[in-house]
Short mmCIF file of C-alpha atoms and ligand atoms in Angstrom, two decimals:
data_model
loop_
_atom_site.label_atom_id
_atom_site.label_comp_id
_atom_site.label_asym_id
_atom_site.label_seq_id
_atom_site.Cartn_x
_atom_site.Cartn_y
_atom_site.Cartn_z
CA UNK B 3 -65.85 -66.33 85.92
CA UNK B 4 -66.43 -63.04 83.82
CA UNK B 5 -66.77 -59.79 85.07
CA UNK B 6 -69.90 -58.63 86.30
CA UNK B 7 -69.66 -55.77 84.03
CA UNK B 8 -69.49 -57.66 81.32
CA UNK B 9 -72.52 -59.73 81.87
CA UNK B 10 -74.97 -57.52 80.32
CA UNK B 11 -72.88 -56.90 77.08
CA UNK B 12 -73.33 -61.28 76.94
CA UNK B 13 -77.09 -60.55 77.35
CA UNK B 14 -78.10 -58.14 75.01
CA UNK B 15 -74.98 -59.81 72.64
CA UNK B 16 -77.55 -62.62 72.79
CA UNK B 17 -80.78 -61.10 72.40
CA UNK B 18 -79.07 -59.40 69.06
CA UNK B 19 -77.53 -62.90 67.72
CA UNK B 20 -81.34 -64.08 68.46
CA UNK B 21 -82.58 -61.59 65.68
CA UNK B 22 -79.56 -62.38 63.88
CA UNK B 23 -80.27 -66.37 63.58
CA UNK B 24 -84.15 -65.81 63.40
CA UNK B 25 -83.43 -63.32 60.32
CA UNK B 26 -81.21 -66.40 58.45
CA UNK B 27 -83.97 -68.94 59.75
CA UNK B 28 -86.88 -66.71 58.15
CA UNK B 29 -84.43 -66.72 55.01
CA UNK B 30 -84.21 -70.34 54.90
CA UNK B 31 -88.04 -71.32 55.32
CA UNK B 32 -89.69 -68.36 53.36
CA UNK B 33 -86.37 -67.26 50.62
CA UNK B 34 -84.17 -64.63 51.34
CA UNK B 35 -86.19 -62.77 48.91
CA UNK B 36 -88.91 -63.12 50.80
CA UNK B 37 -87.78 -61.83 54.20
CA UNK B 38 -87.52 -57.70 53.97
CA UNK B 39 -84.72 -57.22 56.86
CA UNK B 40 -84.12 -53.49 57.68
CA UNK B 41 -81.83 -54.14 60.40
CA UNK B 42 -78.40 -53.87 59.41
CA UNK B 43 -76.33 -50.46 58.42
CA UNK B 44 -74.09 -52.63 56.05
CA UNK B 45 -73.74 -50.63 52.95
CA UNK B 46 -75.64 -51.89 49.66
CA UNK B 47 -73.27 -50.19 47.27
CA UNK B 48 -69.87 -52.50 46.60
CA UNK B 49 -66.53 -50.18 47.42
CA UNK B 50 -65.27 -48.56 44.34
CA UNK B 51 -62.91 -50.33 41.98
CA UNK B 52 -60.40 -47.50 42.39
CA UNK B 53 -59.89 -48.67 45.87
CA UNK B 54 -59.15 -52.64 45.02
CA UNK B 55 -57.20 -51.00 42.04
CA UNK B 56 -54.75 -48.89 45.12
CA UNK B 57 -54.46 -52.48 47.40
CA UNK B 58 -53.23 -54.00 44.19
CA UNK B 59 -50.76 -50.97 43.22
CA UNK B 60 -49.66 -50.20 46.67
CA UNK B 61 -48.31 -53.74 46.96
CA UNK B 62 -46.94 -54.13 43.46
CA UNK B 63 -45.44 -50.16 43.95
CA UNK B 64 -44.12 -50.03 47.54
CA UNK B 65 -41.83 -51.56 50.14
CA UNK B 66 -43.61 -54.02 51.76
CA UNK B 67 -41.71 -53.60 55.04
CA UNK B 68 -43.89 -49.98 55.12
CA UNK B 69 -46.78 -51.36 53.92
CA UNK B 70 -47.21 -53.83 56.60
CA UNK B 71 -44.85 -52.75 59.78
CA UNK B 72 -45.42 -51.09 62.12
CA UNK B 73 -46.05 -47.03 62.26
CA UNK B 74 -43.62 -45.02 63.30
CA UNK B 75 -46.48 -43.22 64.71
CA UNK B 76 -48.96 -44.69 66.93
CA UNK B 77 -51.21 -41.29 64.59
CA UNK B 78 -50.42 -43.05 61.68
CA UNK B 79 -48.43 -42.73 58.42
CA UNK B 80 -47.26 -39.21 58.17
CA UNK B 81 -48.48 -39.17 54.32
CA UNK B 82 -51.31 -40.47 54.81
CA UNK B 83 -51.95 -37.94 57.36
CA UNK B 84 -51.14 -34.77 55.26
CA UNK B 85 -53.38 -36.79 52.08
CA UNK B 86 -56.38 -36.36 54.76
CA UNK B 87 -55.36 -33.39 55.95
CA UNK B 88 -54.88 -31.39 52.39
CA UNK B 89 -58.67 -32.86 51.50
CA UNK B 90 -60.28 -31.42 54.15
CA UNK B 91 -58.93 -28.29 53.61
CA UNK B 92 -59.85 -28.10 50.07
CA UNK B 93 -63.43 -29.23 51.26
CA UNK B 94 -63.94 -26.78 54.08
CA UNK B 95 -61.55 -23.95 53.70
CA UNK B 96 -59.48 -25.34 56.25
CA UNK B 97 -55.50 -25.25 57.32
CA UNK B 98 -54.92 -28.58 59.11
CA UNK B 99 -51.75 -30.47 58.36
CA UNK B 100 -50.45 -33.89 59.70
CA UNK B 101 -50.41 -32.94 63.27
CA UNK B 102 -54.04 -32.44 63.11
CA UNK B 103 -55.05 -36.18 62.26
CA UNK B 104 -54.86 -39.27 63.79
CA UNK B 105 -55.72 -42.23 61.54
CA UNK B 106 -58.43 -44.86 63.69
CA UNK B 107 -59.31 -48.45 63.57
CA UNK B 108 -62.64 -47.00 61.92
CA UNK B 109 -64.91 -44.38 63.95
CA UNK B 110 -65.67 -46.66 66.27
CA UNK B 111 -62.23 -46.23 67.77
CA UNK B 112 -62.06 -43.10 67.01
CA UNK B 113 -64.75 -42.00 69.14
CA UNK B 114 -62.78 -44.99 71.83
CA UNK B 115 -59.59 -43.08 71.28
CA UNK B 116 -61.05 -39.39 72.13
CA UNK B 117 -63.08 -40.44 74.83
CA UNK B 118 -60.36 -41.70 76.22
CA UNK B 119 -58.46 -38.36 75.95
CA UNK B 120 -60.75 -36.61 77.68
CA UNK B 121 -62.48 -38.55 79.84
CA UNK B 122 -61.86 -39.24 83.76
CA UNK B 123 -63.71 -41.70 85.72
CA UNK B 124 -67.21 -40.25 86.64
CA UNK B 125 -67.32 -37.69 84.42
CA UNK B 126 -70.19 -37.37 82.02
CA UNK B 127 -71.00 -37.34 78.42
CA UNK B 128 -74.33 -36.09 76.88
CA UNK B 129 -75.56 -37.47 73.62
CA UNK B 130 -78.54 -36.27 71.69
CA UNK B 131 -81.36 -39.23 71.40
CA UNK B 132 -81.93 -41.05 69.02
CA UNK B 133 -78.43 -42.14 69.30
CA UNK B 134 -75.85 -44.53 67.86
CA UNK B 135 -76.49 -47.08 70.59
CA UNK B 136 -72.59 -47.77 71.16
CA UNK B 137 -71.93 -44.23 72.67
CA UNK B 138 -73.23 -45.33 76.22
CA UNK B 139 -71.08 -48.43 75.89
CA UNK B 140 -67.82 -46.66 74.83
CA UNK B 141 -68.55 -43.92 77.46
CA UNK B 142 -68.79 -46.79 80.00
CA UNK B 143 -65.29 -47.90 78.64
CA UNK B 144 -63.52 -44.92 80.01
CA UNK B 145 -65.46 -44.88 83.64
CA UNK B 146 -67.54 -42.30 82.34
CA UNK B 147 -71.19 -42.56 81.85
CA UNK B 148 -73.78 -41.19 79.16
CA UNK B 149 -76.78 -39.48 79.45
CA UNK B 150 -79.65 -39.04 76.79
CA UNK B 151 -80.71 -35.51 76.24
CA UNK B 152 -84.28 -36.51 75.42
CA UNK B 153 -85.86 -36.12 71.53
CA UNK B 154 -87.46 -33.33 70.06
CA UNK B 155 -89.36 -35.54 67.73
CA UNK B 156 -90.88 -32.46 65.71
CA UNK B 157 -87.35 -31.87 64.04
CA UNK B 158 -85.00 -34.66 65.30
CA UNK B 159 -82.77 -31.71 65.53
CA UNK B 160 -80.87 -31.92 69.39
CA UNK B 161 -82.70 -30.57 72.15
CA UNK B 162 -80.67 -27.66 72.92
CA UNK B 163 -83.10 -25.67 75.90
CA UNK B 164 -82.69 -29.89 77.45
CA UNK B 165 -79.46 -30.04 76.63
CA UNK B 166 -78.85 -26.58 78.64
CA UNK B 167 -80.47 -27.60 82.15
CA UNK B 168 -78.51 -31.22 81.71
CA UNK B 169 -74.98 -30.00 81.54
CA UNK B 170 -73.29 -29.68 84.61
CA UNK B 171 -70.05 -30.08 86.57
CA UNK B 172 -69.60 -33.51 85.47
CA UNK B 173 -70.23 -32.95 81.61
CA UNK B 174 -67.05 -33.36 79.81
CA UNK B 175 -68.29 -33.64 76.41
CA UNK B 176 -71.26 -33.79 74.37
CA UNK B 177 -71.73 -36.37 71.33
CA UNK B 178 -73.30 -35.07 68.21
CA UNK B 179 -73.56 -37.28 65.18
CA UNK B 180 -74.71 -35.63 61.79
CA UNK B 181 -76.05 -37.13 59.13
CA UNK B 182 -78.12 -38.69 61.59
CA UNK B 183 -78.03 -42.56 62.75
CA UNK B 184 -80.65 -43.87 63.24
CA UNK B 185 -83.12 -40.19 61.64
CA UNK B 186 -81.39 -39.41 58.57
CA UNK B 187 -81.73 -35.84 59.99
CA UNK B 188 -78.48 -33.31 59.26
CA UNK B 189 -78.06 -30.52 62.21
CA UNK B 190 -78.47 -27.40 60.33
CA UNK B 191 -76.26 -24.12 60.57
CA UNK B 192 -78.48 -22.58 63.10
CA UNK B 193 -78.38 -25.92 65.71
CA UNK B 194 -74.56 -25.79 65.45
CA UNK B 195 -74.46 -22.12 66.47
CA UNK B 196 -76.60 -22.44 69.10
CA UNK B 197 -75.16 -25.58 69.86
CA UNK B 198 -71.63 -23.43 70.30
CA UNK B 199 -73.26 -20.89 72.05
CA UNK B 200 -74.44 -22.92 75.29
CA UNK B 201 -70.93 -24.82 75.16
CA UNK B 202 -69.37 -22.02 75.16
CA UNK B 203 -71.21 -20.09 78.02
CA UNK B 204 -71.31 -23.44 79.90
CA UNK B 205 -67.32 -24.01 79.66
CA UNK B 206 -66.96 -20.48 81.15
CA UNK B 207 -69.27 -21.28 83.82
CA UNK B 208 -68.55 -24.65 84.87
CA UNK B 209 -64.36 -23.48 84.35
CA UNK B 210 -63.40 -26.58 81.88
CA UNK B 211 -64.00 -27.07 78.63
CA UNK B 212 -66.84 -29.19 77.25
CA UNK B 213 -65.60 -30.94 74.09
CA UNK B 214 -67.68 -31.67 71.48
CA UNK B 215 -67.46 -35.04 69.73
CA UNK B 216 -69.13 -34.60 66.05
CA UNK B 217 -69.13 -38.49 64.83
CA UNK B 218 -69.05 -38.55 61.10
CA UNK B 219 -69.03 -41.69 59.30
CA UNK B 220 -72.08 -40.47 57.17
CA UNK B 221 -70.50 -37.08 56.13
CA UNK B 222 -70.95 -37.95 52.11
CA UNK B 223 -74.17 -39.78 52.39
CA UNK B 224 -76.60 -36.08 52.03
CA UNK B 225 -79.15 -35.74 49.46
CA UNK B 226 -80.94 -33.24 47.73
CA UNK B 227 -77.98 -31.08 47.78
CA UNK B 228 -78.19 -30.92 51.38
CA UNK B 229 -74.65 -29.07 52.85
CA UNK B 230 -73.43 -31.00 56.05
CA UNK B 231 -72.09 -28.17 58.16
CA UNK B 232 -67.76 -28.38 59.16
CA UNK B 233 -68.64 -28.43 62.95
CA UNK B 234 -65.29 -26.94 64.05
CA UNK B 235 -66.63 -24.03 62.34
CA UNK B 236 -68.99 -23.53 64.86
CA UNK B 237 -67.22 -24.23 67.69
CA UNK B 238 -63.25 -24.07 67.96
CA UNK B 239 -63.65 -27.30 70.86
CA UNK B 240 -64.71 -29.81 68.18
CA UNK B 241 -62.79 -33.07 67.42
CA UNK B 242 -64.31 -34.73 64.24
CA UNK B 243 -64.42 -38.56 64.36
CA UNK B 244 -65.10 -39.46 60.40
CA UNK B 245 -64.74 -43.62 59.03
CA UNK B 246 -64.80 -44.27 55.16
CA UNK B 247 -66.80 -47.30 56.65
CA UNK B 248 -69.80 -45.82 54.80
CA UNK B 249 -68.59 -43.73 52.38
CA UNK B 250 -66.68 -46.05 50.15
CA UNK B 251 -68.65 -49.21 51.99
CA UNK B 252 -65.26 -50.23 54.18
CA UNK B 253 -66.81 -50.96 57.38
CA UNK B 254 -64.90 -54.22 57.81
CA UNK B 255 -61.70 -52.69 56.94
CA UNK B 256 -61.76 -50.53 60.28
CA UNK B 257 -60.57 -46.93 58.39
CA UNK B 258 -60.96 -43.90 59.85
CA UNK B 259 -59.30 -40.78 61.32
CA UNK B 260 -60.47 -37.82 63.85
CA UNK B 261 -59.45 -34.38 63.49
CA UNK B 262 -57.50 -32.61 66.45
CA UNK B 263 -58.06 -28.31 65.21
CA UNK B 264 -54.90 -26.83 66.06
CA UNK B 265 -57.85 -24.04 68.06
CA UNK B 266 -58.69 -26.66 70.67
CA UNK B 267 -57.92 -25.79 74.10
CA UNK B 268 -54.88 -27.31 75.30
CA UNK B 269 -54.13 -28.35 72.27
CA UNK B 270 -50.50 -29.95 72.20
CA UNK B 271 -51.56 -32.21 75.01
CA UNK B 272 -54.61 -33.20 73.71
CA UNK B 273 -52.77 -34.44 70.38
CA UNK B 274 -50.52 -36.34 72.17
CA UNK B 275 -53.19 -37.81 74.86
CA UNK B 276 -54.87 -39.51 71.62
CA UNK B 277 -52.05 -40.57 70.17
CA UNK B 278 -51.06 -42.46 72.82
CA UNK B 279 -54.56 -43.06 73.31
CA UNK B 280 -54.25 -44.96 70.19
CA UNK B 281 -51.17 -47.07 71.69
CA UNK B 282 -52.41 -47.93 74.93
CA UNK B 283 -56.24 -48.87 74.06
CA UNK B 284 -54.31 -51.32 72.05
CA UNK B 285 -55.05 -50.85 68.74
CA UNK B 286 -51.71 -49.86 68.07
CA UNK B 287 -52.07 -47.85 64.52
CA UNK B 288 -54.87 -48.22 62.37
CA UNK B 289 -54.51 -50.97 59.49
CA UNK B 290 -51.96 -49.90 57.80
CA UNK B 291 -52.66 -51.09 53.51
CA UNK B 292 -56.28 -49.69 54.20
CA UNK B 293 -54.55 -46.37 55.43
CA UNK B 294 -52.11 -45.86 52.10
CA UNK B 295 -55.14 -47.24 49.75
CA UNK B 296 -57.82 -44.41 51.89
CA UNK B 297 -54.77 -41.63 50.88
CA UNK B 298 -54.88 -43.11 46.89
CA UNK B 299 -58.71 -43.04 46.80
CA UNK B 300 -59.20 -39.63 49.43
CA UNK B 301 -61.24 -38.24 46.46
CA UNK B 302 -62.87 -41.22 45.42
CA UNK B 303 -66.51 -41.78 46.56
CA UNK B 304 -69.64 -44.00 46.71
CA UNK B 305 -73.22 -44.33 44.13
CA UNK B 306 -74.92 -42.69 46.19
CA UNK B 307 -77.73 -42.54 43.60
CA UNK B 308 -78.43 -46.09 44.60
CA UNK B 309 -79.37 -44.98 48.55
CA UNK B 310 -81.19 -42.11 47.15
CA UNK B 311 -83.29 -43.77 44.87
CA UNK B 312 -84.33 -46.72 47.59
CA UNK B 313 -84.93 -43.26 49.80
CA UNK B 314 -87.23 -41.86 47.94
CA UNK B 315 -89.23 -45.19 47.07
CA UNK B 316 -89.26 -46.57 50.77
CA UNK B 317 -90.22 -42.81 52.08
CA UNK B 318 -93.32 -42.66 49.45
CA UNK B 319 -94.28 -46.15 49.72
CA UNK B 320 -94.77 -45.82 53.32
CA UNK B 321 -96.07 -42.74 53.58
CA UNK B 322 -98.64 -43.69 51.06
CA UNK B 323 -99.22 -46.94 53.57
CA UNK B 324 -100.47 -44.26 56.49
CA UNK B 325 -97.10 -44.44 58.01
CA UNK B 326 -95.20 -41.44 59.24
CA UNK B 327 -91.42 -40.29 59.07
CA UNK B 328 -89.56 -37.62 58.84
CA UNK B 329 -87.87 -37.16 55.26
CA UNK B 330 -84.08 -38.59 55.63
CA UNK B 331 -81.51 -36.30 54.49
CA UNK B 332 -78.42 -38.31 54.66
CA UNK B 333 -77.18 -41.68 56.08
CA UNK B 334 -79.56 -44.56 55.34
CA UNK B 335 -82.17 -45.00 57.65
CA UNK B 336 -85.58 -43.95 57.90
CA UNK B 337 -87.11 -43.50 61.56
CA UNK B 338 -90.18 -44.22 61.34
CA UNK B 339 -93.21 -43.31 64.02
CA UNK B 340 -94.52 -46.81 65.56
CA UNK B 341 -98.13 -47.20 64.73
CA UNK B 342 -98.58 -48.40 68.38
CA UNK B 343 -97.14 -46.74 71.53
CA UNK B 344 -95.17 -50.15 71.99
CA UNK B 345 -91.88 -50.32 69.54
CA UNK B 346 -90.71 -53.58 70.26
CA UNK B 347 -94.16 -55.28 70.24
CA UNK B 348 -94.55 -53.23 66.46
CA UNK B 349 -91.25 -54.76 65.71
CA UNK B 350 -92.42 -58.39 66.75
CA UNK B 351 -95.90 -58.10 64.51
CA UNK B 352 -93.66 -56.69 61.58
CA UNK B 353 -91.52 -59.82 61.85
CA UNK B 354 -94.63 -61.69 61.06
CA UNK B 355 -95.12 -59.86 57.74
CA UNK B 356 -91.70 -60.90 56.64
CA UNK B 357 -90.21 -57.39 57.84
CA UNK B 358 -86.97 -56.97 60.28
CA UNK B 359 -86.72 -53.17 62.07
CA UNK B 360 -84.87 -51.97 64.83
CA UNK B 361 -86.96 -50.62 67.87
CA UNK B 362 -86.32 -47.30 68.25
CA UNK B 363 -85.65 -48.06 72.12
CA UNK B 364 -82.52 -49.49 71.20
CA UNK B 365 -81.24 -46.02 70.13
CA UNK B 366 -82.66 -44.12 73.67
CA UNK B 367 -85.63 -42.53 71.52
CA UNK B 368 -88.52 -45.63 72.04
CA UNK B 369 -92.00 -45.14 69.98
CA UNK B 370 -90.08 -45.53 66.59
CA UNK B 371 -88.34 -48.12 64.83
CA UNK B 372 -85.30 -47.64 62.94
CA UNK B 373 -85.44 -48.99 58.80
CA UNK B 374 -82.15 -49.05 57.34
CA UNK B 375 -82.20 -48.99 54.02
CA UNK B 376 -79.15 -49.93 52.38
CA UNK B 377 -80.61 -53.21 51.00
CA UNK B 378 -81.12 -54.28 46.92
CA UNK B 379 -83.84 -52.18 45.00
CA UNK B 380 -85.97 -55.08 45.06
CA UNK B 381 -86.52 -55.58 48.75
CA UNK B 382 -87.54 -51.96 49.21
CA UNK B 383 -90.12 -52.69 46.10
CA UNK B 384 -91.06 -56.07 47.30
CA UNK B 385 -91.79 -55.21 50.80
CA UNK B 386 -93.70 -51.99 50.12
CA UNK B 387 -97.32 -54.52 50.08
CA UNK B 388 -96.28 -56.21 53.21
CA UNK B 389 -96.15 -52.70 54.83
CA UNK B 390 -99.46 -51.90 53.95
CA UNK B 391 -100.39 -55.26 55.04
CA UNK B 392 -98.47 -54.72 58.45
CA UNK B 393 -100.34 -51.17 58.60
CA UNK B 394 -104.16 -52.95 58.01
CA UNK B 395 -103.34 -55.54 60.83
CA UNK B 396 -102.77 -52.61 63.63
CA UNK B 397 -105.70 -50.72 62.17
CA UNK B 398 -107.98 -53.29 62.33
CA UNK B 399 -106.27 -54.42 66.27
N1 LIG Q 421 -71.06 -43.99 64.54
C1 LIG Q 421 -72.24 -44.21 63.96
C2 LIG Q 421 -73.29 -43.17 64.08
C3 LIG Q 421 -72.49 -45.39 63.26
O1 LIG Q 421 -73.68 -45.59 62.70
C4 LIG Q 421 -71.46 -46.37 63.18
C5 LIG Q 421 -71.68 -47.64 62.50
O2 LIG Q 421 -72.74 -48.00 62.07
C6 LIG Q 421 -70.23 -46.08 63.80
C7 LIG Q 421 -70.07 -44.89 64.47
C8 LIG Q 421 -69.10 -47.05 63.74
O3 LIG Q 421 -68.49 -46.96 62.48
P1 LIG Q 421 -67.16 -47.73 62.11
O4 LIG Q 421 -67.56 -48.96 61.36
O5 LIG Q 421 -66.40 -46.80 61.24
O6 LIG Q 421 -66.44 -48.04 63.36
#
């Protein structure tokens, strides 16, 4: 028999295979270029040559017992490490150095490995809605539990006057994820100060520290020469979680690393919490030819021309079918208002037009759907009349 907690992971598992098998079914009866499926973050973009190039050097080059043993640090390889390290601080002005990083099976256990450093069982974690719809799970992991500052859908920026009544003496950290999955939206200078400011006065109060989680993976992905803040420059209790998942279209690879600043209260223990973290969550060190290839290609990046350009074609075309969204600034997802109050029910007429969306329910924020749109050129093209179709069908309901 399973455990009991486990039974609603099997059910929604289900009810997300469901979509998954009635997506390849649709693909089979109509053509899989005529089924316009939004649903997926699975980049577009194929990972840069550069990076097959480093698999192929790294094992021609070096000793294979390095390349696939063990770590000598559950943190990961120490070169690695200082590769990340030294990029960041060319990036963001920075002084971090091996001891900072700690390389992650993606950000997924990343945000696994620092929850687990801080968390005790019954403590609390606040996350901004709409939200990466793992967060509640992962807090769950650790005996914790999330709760969903609600939406200010005017901006999509957090909810900070919310966020200030929620936090209490439970609240051991808050997750923030910029650029925005599912909005697109990047937290501006201003939110991150203010953000700071209530941590900080909050930590004093409640006599801990509230962490702040700033998860990543979508740190490259801005447009329009939009500048994605450095959190920890806001606020000296940050630990980023970043994956190269998106950015160099990994996401099966399981790369990523979190940043421990050396200003983090408590510091030394904290360090050593995740590493260990790392160990005993069992993922051991994070793959370790995908680690040394990351280091070779830590100044490579994606086309992110090709997300911009289906950006700017999807966000027109709808708008110019009477739909309304904010403009995405990063990531690759649009989050679009439902036409009717019901999400899921919008999502379940859009499947008739051919189109696949993600109810905006599933990320705590319902009344929107979620579009993802890291899909060919063609679909976004293609699926532009069926939108407008889609649109005429709830106008005329
Ligand atoms: N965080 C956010 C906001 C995401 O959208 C995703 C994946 O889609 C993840 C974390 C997990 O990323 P990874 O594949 O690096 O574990």
């Amino acid at each position: 028999m399973i455990a009991k907690s486990m039974i609603p992971y099997v059910e929604g598992n289900s009810a997300i295979r469901a979509m998954f098998e009635e997506g390849a079914r649709m693909a089979r009866q109509f053509g899989p270029e005529n089924v316009y499926d939004f649903s997926l973050g699975n980049p577009s973009v194929p990972a840069p040559e550069e990076v097959n190039q480093a698999i192929r050097d790294i094992l021609d080059e070096e000793d294979p017992l390095l390349v696939h043993g063990y770590n000598q640090s559950n943190s990961g390889y120490e070169d690695v490490r200082t590769a990340v390290a030294e990029h960041l601080n060319r990036l963001h002005g920075t002084s971090y150095a091996a001891g900072n990083i700690i390389m992650t099976v993606g950000a997924a256990s990343g945000l696994n490995v620092a929850l687990k450093t801080f968390l005790d069982p019954g403590n609390e974690v606040l996350a901004f809605a709409p939200y990466f719809v793992e967060y509640s799970n992962y807090a769950k992991n650790h005996g914790a539990s999330l709760r969903a500052v609600p939406a200010d859908t005017e901006t999509f920026q957090p909810n900070l006057s919310l966020l200030q009544e929620m936090i209490g003496e439970k609240t051991r950290a808050v997750i923030i994820n910029s650029p925005n999955n599912p909005t697109g939206v990047v937290y501006s200078e201003e939110t991150l100060r203010e953000l700071a400011d209530i941590l900080t006065n909050c930590s004093q109060k409640l006599g801990h520290t509230i962490y702040l989680i700033s998860d990543e993976p979508y740190r490259e992905l801005a447009y329009d020469g939009v500048k994605v803040p450095w959190v920890p420059d806001f606020y000296p209790n940050t630990i980023v979680g970043y994956s190269w998942s998106k950015s160099l279209s990994l996401p099966g690879e399981r790369i990523g690393y979190l940043v421990f600043p050396s200003e983090l209260d408590d510091f030394e223990n904290a360090v050593n919490a995740a590493n260990i973290a790392n160990r005993v969550l069992g993922y051991v060190n994070a793959p370790t030819l995908i680690q040394r290839a990351a280091a070779r290609c830590i100044e490579c990046s994606t086309d992110i021309g090709v997300y911009d350009r289906n950006r700017k074609t999807l966000y027109e075309g709808l708008l110019d079918a009477g739909y309304t969204c904010t403009k995405p600034q990063g990531a690759f997802y649009l989050f679009v208002k439902s036409p009717i109050e019901d999400d899921k029910e919008f999502c379940a007429i859009a499947k008739k037009h051919h189109i696949l969306v993600v109810p905006g329910s599933s990320f705590a924020c319902p009344g929107y759907v979620r579009m993802a749109y890291c899909v060919s050129y063609d679909t976004i093209v293609n699926s532009l009349p069926h939108f407008k179709e889609l649109m005429e069908e709830i106008q005329a309901m």
